Short mmCIF file of C-alpha atoms in Angstrom, two decimals:
data_model
loop_
_atom_site.label_atom_id
_atom_site.label_comp_id
_atom_site.label_asym_id
_atom_site.label_seq_id
_atom_site.Cartn_x
_atom_site.Cartn_y
_atom_site.Cartn_z
CA MET A 18 161.75 22.11 -26.61
CA ARG A 19 159.83 25.23 -25.61
CA CYS A 20 159.28 27.91 -28.25
CA ARG A 21 161.80 30.72 -27.98
CA VAL A 22 159.01 33.30 -28.40
CA CYS A 23 155.86 32.07 -26.73
CA ASN A 24 157.28 29.32 -24.47
CA GLY A 25 154.77 26.91 -25.97
CA THR A 26 155.35 23.15 -26.18
CA GLU A 27 153.70 22.42 -29.51
CA VAL A 28 156.93 22.62 -31.45
CA GLN A 29 157.49 20.15 -34.39
CA GLU A 30 160.68 19.26 -36.15
CA VAL A 31 160.44 19.74 -39.89
CA LEU A 32 164.00 19.42 -41.20
CA ASP A 33 166.99 17.61 -39.70
CA LEU A 34 170.34 18.64 -41.28
CA GLY A 35 172.35 16.42 -38.94
CA ASP A 36 175.06 17.22 -36.52
CA GLN A 37 177.27 20.04 -37.86
CA PRO A 38 180.10 22.28 -36.65
CA HIS A 39 179.48 25.93 -35.85
CA CYS A 40 179.83 27.38 -39.32
CA ASN A 41 181.95 30.41 -38.48
CA SER A 42 184.40 28.52 -36.18
CA LEU A 43 186.85 28.08 -38.97
CA LEU A 44 189.67 25.57 -38.28
CA ALA A 45 193.39 26.06 -38.15
CA ALA A 46 195.08 24.91 -41.39
CA ASP A 47 196.77 22.08 -39.51
CA ALA A 48 193.67 20.92 -37.59
CA PRO A 49 193.15 17.12 -37.90
CA ARG A 50 190.39 16.18 -40.33
CA GLY A 51 187.09 15.73 -38.61
CA SER A 52 188.18 17.48 -35.46
CA ALA A 53 185.52 20.24 -35.41
CA PRO A 54 182.93 19.86 -32.63
CA ARG A 55 179.43 19.12 -33.96
CA TYR A 56 175.97 20.12 -32.74
CA PRO A 57 172.47 19.18 -33.82
CA LEU A 58 170.96 21.39 -36.51
CA ARG A 59 167.24 20.84 -36.68
CA LEU A 60 164.53 23.26 -37.89
CA CYS A 61 161.26 23.30 -35.99
CA PHE A 62 157.85 24.96 -36.26
CA CYS A 63 155.81 26.26 -33.34
CA HIS A 64 152.13 25.48 -33.85
CA ASP A 65 151.13 28.05 -31.23
CA CYS A 66 152.85 31.26 -32.53
CA THR A 67 154.18 29.99 -35.88
CA THR A 68 157.83 30.90 -35.12
CA VAL A 69 160.31 28.80 -37.11
CA GLN A 70 163.42 28.03 -35.09
CA ILE A 71 166.19 25.58 -34.38
CA ASP A 72 166.10 23.45 -31.21
CA HIS A 73 169.67 23.48 -30.15
CA THR A 74 171.55 26.50 -28.78
CA VAL A 75 175.29 26.77 -29.11
CA PRO A 76 176.46 29.18 -26.39
CA LYS A 77 176.74 32.71 -27.71
CA GLU A 78 180.29 32.96 -26.29
CA THR A 79 181.29 30.13 -28.55
CA MET A 80 179.85 31.72 -31.60
CA PHE A 81 180.43 35.45 -31.20
CA SER A 82 183.36 36.24 -28.92
CA GLU A 83 185.57 36.17 -32.01
CA TYR A 84 183.93 36.57 -35.42
CA LEU A 85 185.25 36.28 -38.92
CA TYR A 86 182.41 37.89 -40.90
CA VAL A 87 182.71 41.55 -41.77
CA SER A 88 179.99 43.46 -43.56
CA GLY A 89 182.28 45.81 -45.51
CA THR A 90 183.85 43.00 -47.51
CA THR A 91 180.99 42.85 -49.97
CA ARG A 92 180.20 45.77 -52.20
CA SER A 93 176.54 44.82 -52.33
CA LEU A 94 176.24 45.14 -48.63
CA ARG A 95 178.00 48.50 -48.51
CA GLU A 96 175.62 49.84 -51.13
CA HIS A 97 172.64 48.37 -49.41
CA PHE A 98 173.46 49.95 -46.09
CA ALA A 99 174.16 53.32 -47.63
CA HIS A 100 170.80 53.22 -49.38
CA SER A 101 168.98 52.15 -46.17
CA ALA A 102 170.55 54.97 -44.27
CA ARG A 103 169.44 57.60 -46.68
CA ARG A 104 165.92 56.06 -46.85
CA LEU A 105 165.54 55.96 -43.03
CA GLU A 106 166.92 59.51 -42.68
CA GLY A 107 164.13 60.73 -44.87
CA THR A 108 161.38 58.44 -43.46
CA LEU A 109 162.20 59.25 -39.83
CA ASP A 110 163.27 62.88 -40.26
CA LEU A 111 166.64 62.32 -38.71
CA THR A 112 168.34 65.57 -37.96
CA PRO A 113 172.12 66.29 -37.81
CA GLY A 114 173.54 65.06 -34.56
CA ALA A 115 170.67 62.51 -33.92
CA LEU A 116 171.98 59.38 -32.26
CA VAL A 117 171.76 56.10 -34.14
CA VAL A 118 172.55 52.89 -32.22
CA ASP A 119 173.20 49.71 -34.16
CA ILE A 120 172.81 46.33 -32.39
CA GLY A 121 175.26 43.73 -33.64
CA SER A 122 177.08 46.47 -35.49
CA ASN A 123 179.89 44.29 -36.90
CA ASP A 124 182.53 46.42 -38.54
CA GLY A 125 180.37 49.57 -38.49
CA THR A 126 179.45 49.58 -42.18
CA TRP A 127 175.82 50.64 -41.58
CA LEU A 128 176.74 53.11 -38.89
CA GLN A 129 179.38 54.64 -41.19
CA ALA A 130 176.59 55.46 -43.63
CA PHE A 131 174.64 57.24 -40.93
CA LYS A 132 177.79 59.01 -39.76
CA ASP A 133 178.28 60.28 -43.35
CA LEU A 134 174.80 61.81 -43.08
CA GLY A 135 175.77 63.79 -39.98
CA CYS A 136 174.35 61.51 -37.30
CA ARG A 137 176.10 60.57 -34.06
CA VAL A 138 176.59 56.80 -34.02
CA LEU A 139 177.13 54.04 -31.48
CA GLY A 140 177.63 50.35 -32.17
CA VAL A 141 177.07 47.34 -29.83
CA GLU A 142 179.17 44.38 -30.98
CA PRO A 143 179.96 41.30 -28.94
CA ALA A 144 183.01 40.11 -31.05
CA VAL A 145 186.19 41.49 -29.47
CA ASN A 146 188.15 41.53 -32.79
CA ILE A 147 185.37 43.15 -34.76
CA ALA A 148 184.61 45.78 -32.14
CA GLU A 149 188.28 46.72 -31.94
CA ALA A 150 188.43 47.10 -35.72
CA ALA A 151 185.29 49.28 -35.76
CA ASN A 152 186.61 51.60 -33.06
CA ALA A 153 189.96 51.85 -34.88
CA ALA A 154 188.04 52.87 -37.96
CA GLY A 155 186.34 55.72 -36.07
CA VAL A 156 182.91 54.07 -35.38
CA PRO A 157 182.36 54.18 -31.62
CA THR A 158 181.51 50.69 -30.50
CA LEU A 159 180.64 48.99 -27.22
CA ASN A 160 181.99 45.52 -26.97
CA ARG A 161 178.91 43.91 -25.45
CA PHE A 162 176.10 41.46 -25.97
CA PHE A 163 173.02 43.81 -26.15
CA ASP A 164 170.41 43.39 -23.52
CA ALA A 165 168.17 45.58 -21.16
CA ASP A 166 171.16 46.51 -19.07
CA VAL A 167 173.11 47.75 -21.98
CA ALA A 168 170.13 49.82 -23.06
CA GLU A 169 170.15 51.50 -19.68
CA GLU A 170 173.86 52.15 -20.00
CA ILE A 171 173.38 53.73 -23.42
CA LEU A 172 170.60 56.08 -22.10
CA ALA A 173 172.79 57.06 -19.08
CA GLU A 174 176.00 57.72 -21.02
CA HIS A 175 174.94 58.73 -24.50
CA GLY A 176 171.36 59.93 -24.26
CA ALA A 177 168.26 58.85 -26.02
CA PRO A 178 168.79 57.54 -29.60
CA ALA A 179 166.50 58.71 -32.45
CA LEU A 180 166.95 55.32 -34.18
CA VAL A 181 167.98 51.84 -33.14
CA THR A 182 168.91 49.40 -35.92
CA ALA A 183 169.62 45.74 -36.17
CA ALA A 184 170.46 44.03 -39.48
CA GLY A 185 170.93 40.29 -39.54
CA VAL A 186 170.89 40.13 -35.72
CA PHE A 187 167.46 39.41 -34.40
CA PHE A 188 167.77 35.74 -35.40
CA HIS A 189 171.04 35.46 -33.41
CA LEU A 190 169.77 36.28 -30.02
CA GLU A 191 170.14 33.68 -27.30
CA GLU A 192 168.56 36.00 -24.72
CA LEU A 193 165.86 37.04 -27.12
CA HIS A 194 163.44 38.53 -24.61
CA SER A 195 166.12 40.44 -22.70
CA ALA A 196 167.37 42.03 -25.94
CA THR A 197 163.77 42.86 -27.01
CA ALA A 198 163.20 44.41 -23.59
CA GLY A 199 166.31 46.53 -24.21
CA VAL A 200 164.92 47.65 -27.54
CA ALA A 201 161.62 48.49 -25.94
CA ARG A 202 163.34 50.64 -23.34
CA LEU A 203 165.20 52.68 -26.05
CA CYS A 204 161.85 52.97 -27.91
CA ASP A 205 160.09 54.21 -24.81
CA ALA A 206 162.75 56.99 -24.62
CA GLY A 207 161.78 58.05 -28.11
CA ALA A 208 163.65 55.84 -30.56
CA ALA A 209 162.22 54.07 -33.62
CA PHE A 210 163.61 50.66 -34.17
CA CYS A 211 164.54 49.34 -37.64
CA VAL A 212 165.05 45.61 -37.87
CA GLN A 213 166.29 43.90 -41.05
CA ALA A 214 166.12 40.10 -41.13
CA ILE A 215 166.18 37.61 -43.85
CA SER A 216 162.58 36.95 -44.90
CA LEU A 217 161.44 33.45 -44.03
CA GLY A 218 159.06 33.72 -47.02
CA GLY A 219 161.84 34.53 -49.35
CA MET A 220 164.00 31.79 -47.79
CA ILE A 221 161.37 29.18 -48.35
CA GLY A 222 160.42 30.48 -51.84
CA GLN A 223 164.16 30.30 -52.91
CA GLY A 224 164.87 27.03 -51.20
CA ALA A 225 167.62 28.83 -49.23
CA PHE A 226 168.07 26.13 -46.53
CA ASP A 227 171.68 27.25 -46.24
CA GLN A 228 170.47 30.17 -44.17
CA ILE A 229 169.89 27.55 -41.43
CA TYR A 230 172.84 27.49 -39.03
CA HIS A 231 173.53 27.61 -35.36
CA GLU A 232 173.87 31.37 -35.28
CA HIS A 233 170.36 31.70 -36.70
CA LEU A 234 168.12 30.63 -33.79
CA THR A 235 164.91 32.04 -35.22
CA TYR A 236 163.56 32.59 -38.76
CA TRP A 237 161.09 35.38 -39.01
CA THR A 238 157.87 36.25 -40.74
CA LEU A 239 156.12 39.51 -39.87
CA ARG A 240 153.50 37.52 -38.05
CA SER A 241 155.99 35.67 -35.87
CA ILE A 242 158.23 38.60 -35.02
CA SER A 243 155.16 40.71 -34.23
CA GLU A 244 154.22 38.08 -31.62
CA LEU A 245 157.63 38.71 -30.02
CA PHE A 246 157.41 42.46 -30.14
CA ALA A 247 153.78 42.41 -28.69
CA ARG A 248 155.05 40.70 -25.60
CA HIS A 249 157.22 43.81 -24.94
CA GLY A 250 154.65 46.47 -25.69
CA LEU A 251 155.94 47.08 -29.28
CA GLU A 252 154.30 46.98 -32.68
CA VAL A 253 155.41 47.14 -36.32
CA PHE A 254 154.22 50.32 -37.91
CA SER A 255 155.78 49.92 -41.35
CA ALA A 256 156.84 46.79 -43.28
CA ALA A 257 158.75 46.37 -46.47
CA LEU A 258 160.90 43.86 -48.31
CA VAL A 259 164.43 44.79 -49.36
CA PRO A 260 166.45 42.68 -51.91
CA ILE A 261 169.60 42.05 -49.82
CA HIS A 262 170.38 38.39 -48.93
CA GLY A 263 167.83 37.08 -51.36
CA GLY A 264 165.01 39.11 -49.74
CA SER A 265 164.93 40.65 -46.26
CA LEU A 266 162.24 42.12 -44.11
CA GLU A 267 162.74 45.80 -43.14
CA LEU A 268 160.38 46.55 -40.29
CA LEU A 269 159.94 49.85 -38.39
CA VAL A 270 158.82 49.26 -34.83
CA GLY A 271 157.73 51.43 -31.91
CA PRO A 272 155.65 51.41 -28.73
CA ALA A 273 152.20 50.12 -29.42
CA GLY A 274 149.82 52.83 -30.32
CA ARG A 275 152.40 55.61 -30.54
CA ARG A 276 152.58 55.86 -34.34
CA PRO A 277 149.95 55.24 -37.04
CA VAL A 278 150.33 51.76 -38.57
CA ASP A 279 151.06 51.90 -42.31
CA PRO A 280 148.83 49.75 -44.65
CA SER A 281 152.02 47.94 -45.62
CA VAL A 282 151.74 45.94 -42.40
CA GLU A 283 148.40 44.37 -43.17
CA ALA A 284 149.34 43.91 -46.77
CA MET A 285 152.45 41.84 -45.80
CA CYS A 286 150.40 39.82 -43.26
CA ARG A 287 148.00 38.85 -46.05
CA ARG A 288 150.85 37.86 -48.42
CA GLU A 289 152.37 35.66 -45.73
CA SER A 290 149.06 33.99 -45.02
CA ASP A 291 148.41 33.41 -48.74
CA ALA A 292 151.96 31.80 -48.97
CA GLY A 293 151.10 29.34 -46.22
CA LEU A 294 153.80 30.56 -43.91
CA GLY A 295 151.69 29.91 -40.87
CA GLU A 296 151.20 26.21 -41.86
CA VAL A 297 153.51 23.39 -40.95
CA SER A 298 152.95 21.63 -44.36
CA THR A 299 154.89 24.47 -46.02
CA TYR A 300 158.00 23.63 -44.15
CA GLU A 301 157.56 19.86 -44.66
CA ALA A 302 157.49 20.57 -48.37
CA PHE A 303 160.58 22.74 -48.07
CA ALA A 304 162.43 19.91 -46.48
CA THR A 305 161.59 17.59 -49.35
CA ARG A 306 162.85 20.18 -51.72
CA VAL A 307 166.20 20.46 -49.90
CA TRP A 308 167.01 16.82 -50.47
CA GLY A 309 166.14 17.14 -54.04
CA MET A 310 168.70 19.91 -54.39
CA ARG A 311 171.27 17.71 -52.77
CA ASP A 312 170.78 14.97 -55.32
CA ALA A 313 170.87 17.47 -58.23
CA LEU A 314 174.02 19.16 -56.95
CA TRP A 315 175.86 15.83 -56.52
CA GLU A 316 174.84 14.88 -60.06
CA ILE A 317 176.59 18.08 -61.35
CA LEU A 318 179.67 17.49 -59.21
CA GLU A 319 179.95 13.91 -60.49
CA GLN A 320 179.63 15.07 -64.13
CA GLN A 321 182.51 17.52 -63.53
CA ARG A 322 184.68 14.82 -61.93
CA GLU A 323 183.99 12.42 -64.76
CA ALA A 324 184.90 15.05 -67.27
CA GLY A 325 188.26 15.54 -65.45
CA ARG A 326 187.31 19.09 -64.38
CA VAL A 327 188.62 20.67 -61.11
CA VAL A 328 186.03 22.33 -58.87
CA HIS A 329 186.91 24.85 -56.16
CA ALA A 330 184.57 26.68 -53.79
CA PHE A 331 184.09 30.35 -54.42
CA GLY A 332 184.01 32.01 -50.98
CA ALA A 333 183.69 30.55 -47.55
CA PRO A 334 180.50 32.07 -46.18
CA ALA A 335 178.73 30.66 -43.13
CA LYS A 336 175.94 29.50 -45.40
CA GLY A 337 178.50 27.57 -47.44
CA ALA A 338 179.39 25.42 -44.43
CA THR A 339 175.71 24.48 -43.95
CA LEU A 340 175.41 23.46 -47.59
CA LEU A 341 178.56 21.52 -47.62
CA ASN A 342 177.95 19.62 -44.41
CA SER A 343 174.27 19.03 -45.15
CA PHE A 344 175.05 17.49 -48.43
CA GLY A 345 178.19 15.61 -47.54
CA ILE A 346 180.51 17.63 -49.75
CA ASP A 347 184.05 17.75 -48.38
CA VAL A 348 187.67 18.25 -49.34
CA ASP A 349 187.67 15.11 -51.42
CA ALA A 350 185.13 16.59 -53.87
CA VAL A 351 186.18 20.26 -53.56
CA PRO A 352 189.84 20.62 -52.60
CA VAL A 353 190.03 24.33 -51.89
CA ALA A 354 188.05 27.54 -51.29
CA THR A 355 189.12 30.99 -52.33
CA GLU A 356 188.34 34.11 -50.29
CA ARG A 357 188.89 37.80 -50.10
CA ASN A 358 188.29 38.18 -46.39
CA PRO A 359 191.74 38.03 -44.75
CA LEU A 360 190.19 36.80 -41.46
CA LYS A 361 189.28 33.57 -43.18
CA VAL A 362 192.41 32.96 -45.40
CA GLY A 363 194.69 30.27 -44.00
CA ARG A 364 191.95 28.36 -42.17
CA LYS A 365 189.65 25.48 -43.07
CA ILE A 366 185.90 25.26 -43.45
CA PRO A 367 184.76 23.14 -40.42
CA GLY A 368 183.29 19.68 -41.17
CA ALA A 369 184.10 19.79 -44.87
CA ASP A 370 187.88 20.42 -43.99
CA ILE A 371 188.31 22.58 -47.07
CA PRO A 372 191.38 24.84 -46.94
CA ILE A 373 190.77 28.59 -47.58
CA VAL A 374 193.27 30.43 -49.67
CA GLU A 375 193.36 34.06 -50.85
CA GLU A 376 191.52 34.67 -54.07
CA GLY A 377 193.86 35.10 -57.02
CA THR A 378 196.79 33.29 -55.47
CA ILE A 379 196.28 29.87 -57.08
CA GLU A 380 195.55 28.66 -60.57
CA GLU A 381 191.85 29.03 -61.60
CA PRO A 382 189.79 25.84 -61.52
CA ASP A 383 187.58 24.64 -64.35
CA ALA A 384 184.58 25.54 -62.20
CA TYR A 385 183.60 27.20 -58.93
CA LEU A 386 180.91 26.01 -56.58
CA MET A 387 179.23 29.32 -55.81
CA LEU A 388 178.64 29.23 -52.09
CA PRO A 389 177.64 32.93 -51.71
CA TRP A 390 175.02 32.49 -54.46
CA ASN A 391 172.93 35.35 -53.07
CA PHE A 392 175.50 37.79 -54.45
CA LEU A 393 175.76 35.98 -57.84
CA ASP A 394 175.12 39.17 -59.91
CA GLU A 395 178.03 40.92 -58.20
CA PHE A 396 180.38 38.07 -58.75
CA VAL A 397 179.25 37.53 -62.46
CA LYS A 398 180.27 41.09 -63.09
CA ARG A 399 183.56 40.79 -61.30
CA ARG A 400 184.55 37.43 -62.92
CA TYR A 401 182.98 37.99 -66.37
CA ASP A 402 186.22 37.32 -68.14
CA TYR A 403 186.68 34.09 -66.31
CA LEU A 404 183.25 32.84 -67.29
CA ALA A 405 183.56 34.08 -70.89
CA GLY A 406 186.97 32.41 -71.13
CA GLY A 407 185.64 28.91 -70.37
CA GLY A 408 185.20 28.85 -66.58
CA ALA A 409 181.95 28.04 -64.91
CA PHE A 410 179.95 28.77 -61.76
CA ILE A 411 178.02 25.93 -60.18
CA VAL A 412 175.07 27.68 -58.66
CA PRO A 413 173.55 25.41 -55.93
CA VAL A 414 170.40 27.35 -54.93
CA PRO A 415 167.53 27.62 -55.61
CA ALA A 416 167.96 24.78 -58.22
CA PRO A 417 171.49 23.63 -59.00
CA TYR A 418 172.76 24.57 -62.45
CA VAL A 419 175.99 25.44 -64.29
CA LEU A 420 176.52 29.06 -65.38
CA ASP A 421 179.12 28.91 -68.21
CA ALA A 422 179.80 31.01 -71.24
CA SER A 423 176.73 29.72 -73.05
CA ALA A 424 174.43 30.23 -70.13
CA LEU A 425 176.01 33.61 -69.59
CA ARG A 426 175.04 34.69 -73.10
CA GLU A 427 171.50 33.53 -72.49
CA ARG A 428 171.44 35.34 -69.21
CA SER A 429 172.66 38.61 -70.88
CA ALA A 430 170.10 38.20 -73.61
CA ALA A 431 167.28 37.81 -71.17
CA SER A 432 168.24 40.85 -69.18
#
């Protein structure tokens, strides 16, 4: 393959997770077992620009025309976006009435936080169902795939934004350079760009291989995403890590040379270099660690089975499909998943063929396989009585373990 950023050919495969279904294409409840289409899921490293990426592209129309993930479902995300909006308002001196444009705006959770601060807001969201829901909730949203043409449409019809945002989007982009060109056009008109993306350094450090799925085409470090921005006349002028999703980059970007570059940028570059994020050996070691997690998790599941304990999945996030399918865990080992998101209830996790039911509508199992492990603290608080009463969470990442009443007491004492 050619690198998605630099078009180079020195791209090396470092982790093959096999052929898997698109994680968010949940199946109908009556779909035949094994009927989900599968696509290669292989992680690669570009020796020329250090971008980590997958080598197979599922068409964006397949993945995003209808979407089942909504940001507002999770309290941690709502709080994160509210905090980010307040921080950016202060950092960028946003005034009442300033226009904020969010790329891949989902249900408008982040934009609602800016709206509450007195900003004008506009979302750009490709999923028809999600864009309709956002508009119905009072968050103006264009149902589009963002690119350079959409940027021109925004300028012509809404004026120049003060801020453009993108959270969890810049690794989704099939037309990566066209979208970046659109961002550059809005920045040329006066906007600052705030991009939030799961930190590849954090992902490697935590062993979070389940962030690898077909929607995530690229996996960013500050160095690699700066390579992309530089090709469009942009530069990062501020860099920070925020805790959401197990650690995410929050980068402020503008036209090269227009704003002073904060020392945080150089400091983050040094940390990435020290962590070996520009070296292929780091990712080869990560792959070895993944298969060790698989063996450890299966050992726990077998122990539960031998003890006659029933295990359900807690949640049905996209990352959960990657974990289940990569490790060969299916409905025979985990017969059901419970969910709060009504868009997912009544369907099945593809590949694993695990039916999804509404949380609280069936008898509690002896243990839950905690698929959204990155929100563990939130779920421990919400399900404290379940854990204290003899239930357990099987936490698969970064190293599989069982969180039961005994471990909960140790956890509480440590904190």
